Coordinates of C-alpha atoms in Angstrom, one line a residue:
Chain A
X1 CA -28.5 3.0 39.8
X2 CA -25.8 4.1 42.3
X3 CA -26.4 7.8 43.2
X4 CA -22.6 8.1 43.6
X5 CA -21.6 8.5 39.9
X6 CA -18.0 8.8 40.4
X7 CA -16.4 7.1 43.3
X8 CA -12.7 7.4 44.2
X9 CA -11.5 5.0 46.9
X10 CA -8.2 5.0 48.7
X11 CA -6.5 6.5 45.7
X12 CA -2.7 6.6 45.7
X13 CA -1.1 8.1 42.6
X14 CA 1.4 10.8 41.5
X15 CA 5.2 11.1 40.7
X16 CA 8.5 10.6 42.3
X17 CA 8.4 13.7 44.7
X18 CA 4.6 14.0 45.0
X19 CA 1.9 11.5 45.7
X20 CA -1.8 11.6 46.7
X21 CA -2.3 10.0 49.9
X22 CA -5.2 7.6 50.0
X23 CA -7.8 10.0 48.7
X24 CA -11.6 9.0 48.9
X25 CA -14.6 10.7 47.8
X26 CA -17.5 10.3 45.8
X27 CA -19.7 12.6 43.4
X28 CA -23.3 12.3 43.0
X29 CA -25.1 12.2 39.5
X30 CA -26.1 15.6 38.5
X31 CA -23.9 17.3 41.1
X32 CA -21.7 20.3 40.3
X33 CA -18.7 19.7 42.6
X34 CA -15.4 21.8 43.0
X35 CA -12.0 20.9 43.9
X36 CA -10.2 23.6 45.7
X37 CA -6.7 23.9 47.5
X38 CA -3.3 25.6 47.4
X39 CA -0.9 25.4 44.7
X40 CA 0.8 21.8 44.7
X41 CA -1.9 20.3 46.9
X42 CA -2.8 17.6 44.2
X43 CA -5.8 18.9 42.6
X44 CA -4.6 18.5 39.0
X45 CA -2.9 15.0 39.9
X46 CA -6.3 14.1 41.1
X47 CA -8.0 15.0 37.9
X48 CA -5.3 13.5 35.7
X49 CA -5.7 10.2 37.6
X50 CA -9.5 10.2 37.0
X51 CA -9.0 10.7 33.3
X52 CA -6.1 8.1 33.2
X53 CA -3.6 10.7 32.2
X54 CA -1.2 9.1 34.9
X55 CA -1.4 5.7 36.2
X56 CA -2.7 4.9 39.7
X57 CA -0.4 3.1 42.3
X58 CA -3.2 1.8 44.4
X59 CA -6.9 2.3 45.0
X60 CA -9.9 2.5 42.6
X61 CA -11.7 5.0 40.5
X62 CA -15.2 3.9 39.4
X63 CA -17.7 5.5 37.1
X64 CA -21.2 4.4 37.5
X65 CA -20.0 1.3 39.3
X66 CA -17.5 0.3 36.6
X67 CA -13.9 0.2 37.4
X68 CA -12.4 2.9 34.9
X69 CA -9.2 0.6 34.4
X70 CA -11.4 -2.0 33.0
X71 CA -12.9 0.2 30.0
X72 CA -11.2 1.3 26.8
X73 CA -10.3 4.9 26.2
X74 CA -12.9 5.2 23.6
X75 CA -15.7 4.1 26.2
X76 CA -14.3 6.4 28.7
X77 CA -14.3 9.3 26.4
X78 CA -18.1 8.7 25.9
X79 CA -18.7 9.1 29.5
X80 CA -16.0 11.6 30.7
X81 CA -15.1 14.7 28.9
X82 CA -12.1 17.0 30.0
X83 CA -11.6 20.7 29.6
X84 CA -8.0 21.7 30.4
X85 CA -6.7 25.0 31.8
X86 CA -4.9 25.6 28.7
X87 CA -6.4 25.0 25.1
X88 CA -3.5 24.8 22.8
X89 CA -3.7 27.4 20.0
X90 CA -3.3 25.1 17.1
X91 CA -4.1 25.9 13.6
X92 CA -7.3 24.0 13.3
X93 CA -10.7 25.4 12.3
X94 CA -13.1 25.8 15.3
X95 CA -15.7 23.6 13.6
X96 CA -13.1 20.8 13.1
X97 CA -11.8 21.2 16.6
X98 CA -15.5 20.9 18.0
X99 CA -16.0 17.9 15.9
X100 CA -13.1 16.0 17.4
X101 CA -15.4 15.6 20.2
X102 CA -17.1 12.8 18.0
X103 CA -14.0 10.9 17.9
X104 CA -15.1 8.5 20.6
X105 CA -18.3 7.5 18.5
X106 CA -16.4 6.9 15.2
X107 CA -16.7 3.4 13.9
X108 CA -13.8 1.4 12.8
X109 CA -12.7 2.7 9.3
X110 CA -15.0 5.6 9.4
X111 CA -13.2 8.3 7.6
X112 CA -15.8 11.0 7.7
X113 CA -18.1 12.5 10.3
X114 CA -21.8 11.5 9.9
X115 CA -24.7 14.1 9.5
X116 CA -25.5 13.2 13.3
X117 CA -22.1 14.2 14.4
X118 CA -22.5 17.4 12.6
X119 CA -25.8 18.2 14.2
X120 CA -24.6 17.4 17.6
X121 CA -21.4 19.8 17.1
X122 CA -23.7 22.4 15.7
X123 CA -25.8 22.1 18.7
X124 CA -23.0 22.7 21.2
X125 CA -21.3 25.4 19.2
X126 CA -24.6 27.3 19.2
X127 CA -25.1 26.6 22.9
X128 CA -21.7 28.0 23.8
X129 CA -21.8 30.8 21.3
X130 CA -18.8 29.5 19.1
X131 CA -21.0 29.1 16.2
X132 CA -20.3 32.5 14.8
X133 CA -16.6 31.9 14.6
X134 CA -16.7 28.4 13.6
X135 CA -14.7 29.1 10.4
X136 CA -12.0 30.7 12.2
X137 CA -8.6 28.9 13.3
X138 CA -8.3 28.2 16.9
X139 CA -5.0 30.1 17.1
X140 CA -6.8 33.2 15.9
X141 CA -9.2 33.2 19.0
X142 CA -8.8 35.1 22.4
X143 CA -8.3 32.9 25.4
X144 CA -11.8 33.2 26.4
X145 CA -13.1 32.1 22.9
X146 CA -10.9 29.1 22.8
X147 CA -12.1 28.1 26.3
X148 CA -15.7 28.2 25.0
X149 CA -14.6 26.2 22.1
X150 CA -13.0 23.6 24.4
X151 CA -16.2 23.5 26.3
X152 CA -18.2 23.0 23.0
X153 CA -15.7 20.1 22.2
X154 CA -16.1 18.6 25.4
X155 CA -20.0 18.7 25.2
X156 CA -20.0 17.3 21.7
X157 CA -18.6 14.2 23.3
X158 CA -21.9 14.0 25.1
X159 CA -20.4 13.0 28.4
X160 CA -22.1 12.1 31.7
X161 CA -19.2 13.6 33.6
X162 CA -17.4 16.9 32.7
X163 CA -13.9 17.3 34.3
X164 CA -12.6 20.9 34.1
X165 CA -9.1 22.0 35.3
X166 CA -9.3 25.8 36.2
X167 CA -11.4 26.6 33.2
X168 CA -11.6 30.2 34.2
X169 CA -8.0 30.8 35.1
X170 CA -7.1 32.8 32.1
X171 CA -10.3 34.7 31.8
X172 CA -11.6 38.1 32.8
X173 CA -14.4 38.3 35.3
X174 CA -16.9 38.6 32.5
X175 CA -15.7 35.6 30.6
X176 CA -15.3 33.7 34.0
X177 CA -19.1 34.2 34.9
X178 CA -20.1 33.4 31.2
X179 CA -18.3 30.0 31.3
X180 CA -19.5 29.1 34.9
X181 CA -23.0 30.2 34.2
X182 CA -23.0 28.0 30.9
X183 CA -21.6 25.0 33.0
X184 CA -24.2 25.5 35.8
X185 CA -27.0 25.8 33.3
X186 CA -26.0 22.6 31.6
X187 CA -25.8 20.9 35.0
X188 CA -29.3 22.1 36.0
X189 CA -30.9 21.6 32.7
X190 CA -29.3 18.3 31.5
X191 CA -28.2 16.8 34.7
X192 CA -24.7 16.8 33.5
X193 CA -22.3 15.9 36.5
X194 CA -19.5 18.5 36.8
X195 CA -16.1 18.3 38.7
X196 CA -14.0 21.2 38.3
X197 CA -10.7 22.6 39.8
X198 CA -11.2 26.3 40.8
X199 CA -8.6 28.5 42.3
X200 CA -11.0 31.2 43.1
X201 CA -12.7 30.2 46.4
X202 CA -15.6 32.6 45.7
X203 CA -16.3 31.2 42.4
X204 CA -16.1 27.8 43.8
X205 CA -18.5 28.7 46.8
X206 CA -21.0 30.4 44.4
X207 CA -21.3 27.8 41.7
X208 CA -20.5 24.4 43.3
X209 CA -23.0 22.3 45.3
X210 CA -20.1 20.4 46.7
X211 CA -16.6 21.1 47.5
X212 CA -13.4 18.9 48.1
X213 CA -10.5 20.8 49.7
X214 CA -7.0 19.3 48.9
X215 CA -4.1 19.9 51.1
X216 CA -0.5 18.4 50.6
X217 CA -1.8 15.5 48.6
X218 CA -4.7 14.5 51.0
X219 CA -8.2 15.3 50.8
X220 CA -8.6 17.8 53.7
X221 CA -12.2 18.4 54.0
X222 CA -15.3 17.9 51.9
X223 CA -19.0 19.1 52.0
X224 CA -21.1 21.9 51.1
X225 CA -19.5 25.4 50.5
X226 CA -20.6 26.5 54.0
X227 CA -19.1 23.6 55.7
X228 CA -15.7 23.7 53.8
X229 CA -15.3 27.4 53.4
X230 CA -14.9 28.2 57.1
X231 CA -12.2 30.8 57.8
X232 CA -10.3 28.5 60.4
X233 CA -9.9 25.9 57.7
X234 CA -9.0 28.2 54.9
X235 CA -6.3 30.0 57.1
X236 CA -4.8 26.6 58.0
X237 CA -4.7 25.3 54.6
X238 CA -3.7 28.3 52.8
X239 CA -1.5 29.9 55.6
X240 CA -3.3 33.1 55.0
X241 CA -5.7 35.3 57.1
X242 CA -9.1 35.6 55.6
X243 CA -12.5 36.9 56.5
X244 CA -15.6 35.1 55.6
X245 CA -19.2 36.3 55.3
X246 CA -22.3 35.1 53.8
X247 CA -23.3 36.5 50.4
X248 CA -26.6 38.1 51.1
X249 CA -28.0 37.1 47.7
X250 CA -26.8 33.4 47.3
X251 CA -26.6 32.8 51.0
X252 CA -23.3 31.2 50.3
X253 CA -20.1 32.1 52.0
X254 CA -17.9 34.5 50.5
X255 CA -14.1 34.8 51.3
X256 CA -12.3 38.1 51.7
X257 CA -8.6 38.5 51.8
X258 CA -6.8 40.8 54.2
X259 CA -3.5 42.4 53.4
X260 CA -0.7 42.6 56.0
X261 CA -1.1 46.3 56.3
X262 CA -4.7 46.0 57.3
X263 CA -3.8 43.3 59.8
X264 CA -1.3 45.5 61.4
X265 CA -3.3 48.5 61.5
X266 CA -6.2 46.4 63.2
X267 CA -3.6 44.9 65.7
X268 CA -2.4 48.5 66.5
X269 CA -6.1 49.7 67.0
X270 CA -6.7 46.8 69.3
X271 CA -3.6 47.5 71.4
X272 CA -4.9 51.0 71.8
Chain B
X1 CA -18.8 20.7 6.0
X2 CA -19.8 18.8 3.0
X3 CA -18.3 21.5 0.8
X4 CA -14.9 20.6 2.5
X5 CA -15.2 16.9 1.5
X6 CA -16.1 18.0 -2.0
X7 CA -13.0 20.4 -2.1
X8 CA -10.9 17.3 -0.9
X9 CA -12.2 14.9 -3.5
X10 CA -11.5 17.6 -6.1
X11 CA -7.9 18.1 -4.7
X12 CA -7.2 14.5 -5.0
X13 CA -8.6 14.4 -8.3
X14 CA -6.3 17.2 -9.4
X15 CA -3.3 15.3 -7.9
X16 CA -4.3 12.1 -9.7
X17 CA -4.4 14.0 -12.9
X18 CA -1.0 15.6 -12.2
X19 CA 0.4 12.2 -11.3
X20 CA -0.8 10.7 -14.5
X21 CA 0.7 13.7 -16.4
X22 CA 3.9 13.2 -14.6
X23 CA 3.9 9.4 -15.4
X24 CA 3.3 10.2 -19.2
X25 CA 6.0 12.7 -19.1
X26 CA 8.3 10.4 -17.5
X27 CA 7.7 7.5 -19.9
X28 CA 8.1 9.7 -23.0
X29 CA 11.2 11.8 -21.9
X30 CA 14.9 10.8 -21.8
X31 CA 17.8 10.3 -24.0
X32 CA 15.7 8.3 -26.5
X33 CA 12.4 10.6 -27.2
X34 CA 9.2 8.6 -27.4
X35 CA 6.2 10.6 -28.6
X36 CA 3.0 10.5 -26.4
X37 CA 0.9 9.5 -29.4
X38 CA 3.2 6.5 -30.3
X39 CA 3.1 5.2 -26.7
X40 CA 0.2 2.8 -27.3
X41 CA 1.8 1.3 -30.4
X42 CA 5.2 1.2 -28.7
X43 CA 3.7 -0.7 -25.7
X44 CA 2.0 -3.3 -28.0
X45 CA 5.0 -4.1 -30.0
X46 CA 7.3 -6.1 -27.7
X47 CA 10.1 -6.3 -30.2
X48 CA 10.9 -2.8 -30.7
X49 CA 13.8 -0.8 -29.1
X50 CA 11.5 1.7 -27.7
X51 CA 9.5 -1.3 -25.8
X52 CA 12.9 -2.5 -24.4
X53 CA 13.6 1.0 -23.1
X54 CA 10.2 1.5 -21.5
X55 CA 9.9 -1.9 -20.1
X56 CA 13.4 -2.3 -18.7
X57 CA 14.3 1.3 -17.9
X58 CA 11.5 3.8 -17.7
X59 CA 8.5 2.0 -16.3
X60 CA 10.7 0.4 -13.4
X61 CA 12.1 3.9 -12.6
X62 CA 8.5 5.3 -12.9
X63 CA 7.2 2.7 -10.5
X64 CA 10.1 3.3 -8.1
X65 CA 9.6 7.1 -8.3
X66 CA 6.0 6.9 -7.6
X67 CA 6.4 4.4 -4.6
X68 CA 9.4 6.0 -3.0
X69 CA 8.0 9.6 -3.5
X70 CA 4.7 8.5 -1.9
X71 CA 6.2 6.6 0.9
X72 CA 8.7 9.5 1.8
X73 CA 5.9 12.0 1.5
X74 CA 3.5 10.1 3.7
X75 CA 6.2 9.3 6.1
X76 CA 7.1 13.0 6.4
X77 CA 3.3 13.7 7.2
X78 CA 3.2 11.0 9.7
X79 CA 6.1 11.9 11.7
X80 CA 5.5 15.6 11.6
X81 CA 1.9 14.8 13.0
X82 CA 3.2 12.3 15.7
X83 CA 6.1 14.5 16.9
X84 CA 4.1 17.8 16.4
X85 CA 7.3 19.3 15.0
X86 CA 7.4 20.9 11.5
X87 CA 11.2 20.2 11.1
X88 CA 10.9 16.3 11.3
X89 CA 11.4 14.3 8.3
X90 CA 11.8 10.7 7.6
X91 CA 15.7 10.9 7.9
X92 CA 15.6 12.8 11.2
X93 CA 15.3 9.7 13.3
X94 CA 18.7 8.3 12.3
X95 CA 17.1 5.7 10.0
X96 CA 19.0 6.8 6.8
X97 CA 22.1 7.3 9.0
X98 CA 21.8 3.7 10.1
X99 CA 21.1 2.4 6.6
X100 CA 24.0 4.3 5.2
X101 CA 26.4 2.8 7.9
X102 CA 25.2 -0.6 7.1
X103 CA 25.8 -0.3 3.3
X104 CA 29.2 1.5 4.0
X105 CA 30.2 -1.4 6.2
X106 CA 29.4 -4.0 3.6
X107 CA 31.4 -1.8 0.9
X108 CA 34.4 -1.3 3.2
X109 CA 34.6 -5.1 4.1
X110 CA 34.3 -5.9 0.3
X111 CA 31.2 -8.0 0.5
X112 CA 29.2 -6.1 -2.1
X113 CA 29.7 -8.8 -4.8
X114 CA 29.1 -11.7 -2.3
X115 CA 25.3 -11.9 -2.7
X116 CA 22.9 -10.3 -5.1
X117 CA 20.7 -8.4 -2.4
X118 CA 23.4 -7.6 -0.3
X119 CA 23.4 -3.8 -0.4
X120 CA 19.8 -3.2 0.1
X121 CA 19.7 -5.9 2.7
X122 CA 22.6 -4.2 4.6
X123 CA 20.9 -0.9 4.2
X124 CA 17.6 -2.3 5.6
X125 CA 19.6 -4.1 8.4
X126 CA 21.2 -0.8 9.3
X127 CA 17.9 1.1 9.3
X128 CA 16.2 -1.6 11.4
X129 CA 19.0 -1.4 13.9
X130 CA 18.4 2.4 14.1
X131 CA 14.7 2.1 14.5
X132 CA 15.2 -0.5 17.1
X133 CA 17.6 1.7 19.1
X134 CA 15.3 4.8 18.7
X135 CA 12.3 2.8 19.7
X136 CA 13.8 1.0 22.9
X137 CA 16.1 3.7 24.0
X138 CA 13.1 6.3 23.6
X139 CA 10.9 4.4 25.9
X140 CA 10.8 5.9 29.5
X141 CA 9.4 3.5 32.2
X142 CA 8.0 1.3 29.4
X143 CA 6.0 4.3 27.9
X144 CA 6.6 6.1 24.6
X145 CA 8.2 9.6 25.0
X146 CA 8.0 11.3 21.8
X147 CA 10.6 14.0 22.7
X148 CA 13.1 11.4 24.0
X149 CA 12.7 9.5 20.9
X150 CA 13.3 12.5 18.7
X151 CA 16.4 13.4 20.5
X152 CA 17.9 9.8 20.5
X153 CA 17.0 9.7 16.7
X154 CA 18.9 12.8 16.1
X155 CA 21.9 11.5 18.3
X156 CA 21.9 8.1 16.3
X157 CA 22.1 10.1 13.2
X158 CA 25.1 11.9 14.3
X159 CA 26.8 8.7 15.7
X160 CA 25.9 6.8 12.4
X161 CA 27.4 9.7 10.2
X162 CA 30.4 9.8 12.4
X163 CA 30.9 6.1 12.0
X164 CA 30.4 6.4 8.3
X165 CA 32.9 9.1 8.0
X166 CA 35.4 6.9 10.0
X167 CA 34.8 4.1 7.6
X168 CA 35.4 6.6 4.6
X169 CA 38.5 7.9 6.0
X170 CA 40.1 4.3 6.4
X171 CA 38.8 2.7 3.2
X172 CA 40.2 2.7 -0.5
X173 CA 39.2 5.1 -3.2
X174 CA 37.1 2.7 -5.0
X175 CA 35.0 1.8 -1.9
X176 CA 34.8 5.6 -1.1
X177 CA 33.3 6.0 -4.6
X178 CA 30.8 3.3 -4.1
X179 CA 29.7 4.8 -0.6
X180 CA 29.4 8.2 -2.0
X181 CA 27.5 7.1 -5.1
X182 CA 25.1 5.0 -2.9
X183 CA 24.3 7.9 -0.3
X184 CA 23.5 10.3 -3.2
X185 CA 20.4 8.3 -3.9
X186 CA 19.4 6.8 -7.3
X187 CA 16.2 5.3 -8.8
X188 CA 18.2 3.1 -11.1
X189 CA 17.2 -0.3 -9.8
X190 CA 17.3 -3.3 -12.1
X191 CA 15.9 -5.7 -9.7
X192 CA 12.2 -6.3 -10.3
X193 CA 11.8 -8.0 -6.9
X194 CA 13.1 -4.9 -5.0
X195 CA 10.6 -2.7 -7.1
X196 CA 7.7 -4.8 -6.4
X197 CA 8.6 -4.9 -2.5
X198 CA 8.7 -1.1 -2.7
X199 CA 5.6 -0.7 -4.5
X200 CA 3.6 -3.0 -2.2
X201 CA 5.2 -1.5 0.9
X202 CA 4.4 2.0 -0.1
X203 CA 0.8 1.3 -1.0
X204 CA 0.2 -0.8 2.1
X205 CA 1.8 2.1 4.2
X206 CA -0.7 4.6 2.7
X207 CA -3.7 2.4 3.6
X208 CA -2.4 1.6 7.2
X209 CA -1.8 5.3 7.8
X210 CA -4.9 6.4 6.5
X211 CA -6.8 4.3 9.0
X212 CA -4.9 6.5 11.7
X213 CA -5.8 9.8 9.9
X214 CA -8.5 10.9 12.6
X215 CA -6.4 9.7 15.5
X216 CA -3.5 11.7 14.0
X217 CA -5.8 14.8 13.9
X218 CA -6.7 14.2 17.7
X219 CA -2.8 14.0 18.4
X220 CA -2.4 17.6 17.2
X221 CA -3.8 18.5 20.4
X222 CA -1.3 16.6 22.4
X223 CA -1.1 13.0 23.7
X224 CA -3.1 13.7 26.7
X225 CA -5.9 15.5 25.1
X226 CA -6.0 12.9 22.4
X227 CA -6.5 10.3 25.2
X228 CA -9.3 12.4 26.5
X229 CA -10.9 12.1 23.1
X230 CA -10.7 8.3 23.2
X231 CA -7.7 7.7 21.3
X232 CA -5.1 5.3 22.7
X233 CA -2.1 7.6 21.9
X234 CA 0.5 5.2 23.0
X235 CA -0.7 2.6 20.6
X236 CA -1.3 4.9 17.7
X237 CA 2.2 6.6 18.1
X238 CA 3.8 3.2 18.3
X239 CA 2.1 1.8 15.1
X240 CA 2.8 4.9 13.1
X241 CA 6.4 5.1 14.2
X242 CA 6.9 1.4 13.1
X243 CA 5.0 2.1 9.7
X244 CA 6.9 5.2 9.0
X245 CA 10.2 3.7 10.0
X246 CA 9.8 0.6 8.0
X247 CA 8.8 2.6 5.0
X248 CA 11.8 4.9 5.3
X249 CA 14.0 1.8 5.9
X250 CA 12.7 0.1 2.7
X251 CA 13.2 3.5 0.6
X252 CA 16.7 4.0 1.7
X253 CA 17.6 0.2 1.3
X254 CA 16.2 0.4 -2.4
X255 CA 17.3 3.9 -3.5
X256 CA 19.7 5.3 -1.1
X257 CA 19.2 8.7 0.5
X258 CA 16.7 11.0 -1.4
X259 CA 16.4 14.0 0.9
X260 CA 13.9 16.8 1.1
X261 CA 10.8 15.0 -0.3
X262 CA 9.6 13.9 3.2
X263 CA 10.2 17.4 4.6
X264 CA 8.6 19.7 2.1
X265 CA 5.9 17.9 0.4
X266 CA 3.8 17.6 3.7
X267 CA 4.4 21.3 4.2
X268 CA 3.3 22.3 0.6
X269 CA 0.1 20.2 0.9
X270 CA -0.5 21.6 4.3
X271 CA -0.2 25.0 2.8
X272 CA -2.5 24.2 0.1
X273 CA -5.4 22.3 1.9
X274 CA -4.8 22.6 5.6
X275 CA -3.6 20.2 8.3
X276 CA -6.5 17.6 8.4
X277 CA -4.5 14.2 8.1
X278 CA -7.4 12.9 6.2
X279 CA -6.4 15.0 3.2
X280 CA -2.8 15.5 4.3
X281 CA -1.8 11.9 4.2
X282 CA -3.2 11.1 0.8
X283 CA -2.2 14.5 -0.5
X284 CA 1.3 14.0 0.8
X285 CA 1.7 10.6 -0.8
X286 CA 0.4 11.8 -4.1
X287 CA 2.4 15.0 -4.0
X288 CA 5.6 13.2 -3.0
X289 CA 5.0 10.8 -6.0
X290 CA 4.5 13.6 -8.6
X291 CA 7.4 15.5 -7.2
X292 CA 9.9 12.5 -7.4
X293 CA 8.5 11.5 -10.8
X294 CA 9.2 14.9 -12.1
X295 CA 12.6 15.2 -10.4
X296 CA 13.6 11.9 -11.9
X297 CA 12.8 13.1 -15.4
X298 CA 14.8 16.3 -14.6
X299 CA 17.6 14.1 -13.2
X300 CA 17.8 12.1 -16.5
X301 CA 17.4 14.9 -19.1
X302 CA 19.2 18.1 -17.7
X303 CA 22.7 16.8 -18.5
X304 CA 21.7 13.9 -20.8
X305 CA 23.2 11.6 -21.7
X306 CA 24.7 11.7 -18.2
X307 CA 22.4 11.6 -15.1
X308 CA 22.3 14.0 -12.1
X309 CA 21.9 12.4 -8.7
X310 CA 18.1 12.6 -8.0
X311 CA 18.9 14.1 -4.5
X312 CA 20.3 17.2 -6.2
X313 CA 17.2 17.8 -8.0
X314 CA 14.9 17.2 -5.1
X315 CA 17.0 19.4 -2.9
X316 CA 17.2 22.3 -5.3
X317 CA 13.9 22.3 -7.0
X318 CA 12.0 21.5 -3.6
X319 CA 13.7 24.2 -1.8
X320 CA 12.7 26.8 -4.2
X321 CA 9.2 25.6 -4.7
X322 CA 8.7 25.5 -1.0
X323 CA 9.9 29.0 -0.5
X324 CA 7.6 30.1 -3.2
X325 CA 4.6 28.4 -1.8
X326 CA 5.4 29.6 1.7
X327 CA 5.7 33.3 0.7
X328 CA 2.5 33.2 -1.2
X329 CA 0.5 31.6 1.5
X330 CA 1.8 33.5 4.5
X331 CA 1.9 30.2 6.4
X332 CA -1.8 30.2 7.3
X333 CA -2.1 26.6 7.8
X334 CA 1.1 25.9 10.0
X335 CA 1.4 22.7 11.9

């Protein structure tokens, strides 16, 4: 089997006023990869192209050596699950919502979920901690709880690849760590391949094995966090002055922001 | 989870019992009372007056009320699910406007006596034209855009009603009366072929839409998220739009415009058993059937021997029942 589970080659896609410019990269099986980059750099467009939400203009996306455009949505949903930034607060019971993850496995004319479907959903509801509020409606949950339910639903699809679009953007640090620890644990324990967009460079550095840095529709840099998160690259791409240092525990780079006030004070000190 | 399925089966069972009760009430009530106990003997004696009333008037009306009520109920549930908008009903998309304009045109041109099926045919042609316009103008770069379709539907509805008002303002008093009478809706259809078509279309519509119950559940999360779950959202929306539109077109062509059923019945069912389309669709079908059968009895008996337009009953009764159910439930199972 090809070690490169997801392969994107010379991908061009987008909208009238924005396009991805020939993006190529691959994600290895069992890898936890992150997509980072400033707002409007094309991170979400890239993710939408991978899950066929938008059509591609040229290039190919293959999953396990199969061109994604050749498989049905149902087959795709058995391999790829998506957790979006915002989980809509619809009036649906959490358990029913999670069971929607079994949709790709339904047979024609199958009206009810099977016992096996129920067991898979129960397993992931328990794993993500949403089992205790399975009878509540999704619109009665907090943002963090809804996000965990969304992850439970995605895992219920039993995918090979989990795509996540800023899964922690609406969460406090405790929930951010809870969600990312869970993803990391699944990645380590089950070999689930994960590709997620993260805005927070420190979270990306801490949790991802591999990073893709997007800038103005192009893939600007890719590699291990230590290679990608060097201060010159970040300053150039984000147009912001930063300071990087190795995290003493994880040995991964940590990025510190510096305010204009501090920069001015330092410049004055240097002049003196 | 299994408990939920038992509840659904129980709910459908109750609705079937209510439907049977409504059907018996409809058969026995009217200007000429037929008692429930004498019903079997009346049905076996084909020479009696009561048999003629049942066979020629009440059973055809009952079948129409059942099939049209069911079709409008399920169409409302489908469209509210596809458009994720609680205010959408079968007539929002301009289908009834198109049908009414077609019928008005035939009446104004004086063609209504020229062929036996001319009015329903004109109504259906008008409905099909509206469906065609909404569908093709609603496409954006070849892809279905539900918000665009909805807006175009509302616009076509306005254009059709303005066109109808124009025709009504230039026509004779007789034609005007015919147009108004037709638009008020009626279950008085003597043609057995049309009744048979309506019944077959209605039951077929129920079966086809039930096959899409689970994809409709996924569509509640939005088209993109439904696609992530393996649902071909574009195909599902297209098929359901065509099914709902054709069902509405046939209903309007056969019985004129009977409002409110498609709007309130899915809401009431949703408030009672939740938004899962596996129960919502069949519940809306049976609920619509029961509601229209009961409304028909009311229309026939309230000011007997005269008859009220059924749309008056569905509007008044439906509105109050809906407000009652809504205030009791606190809208816990909203769309």
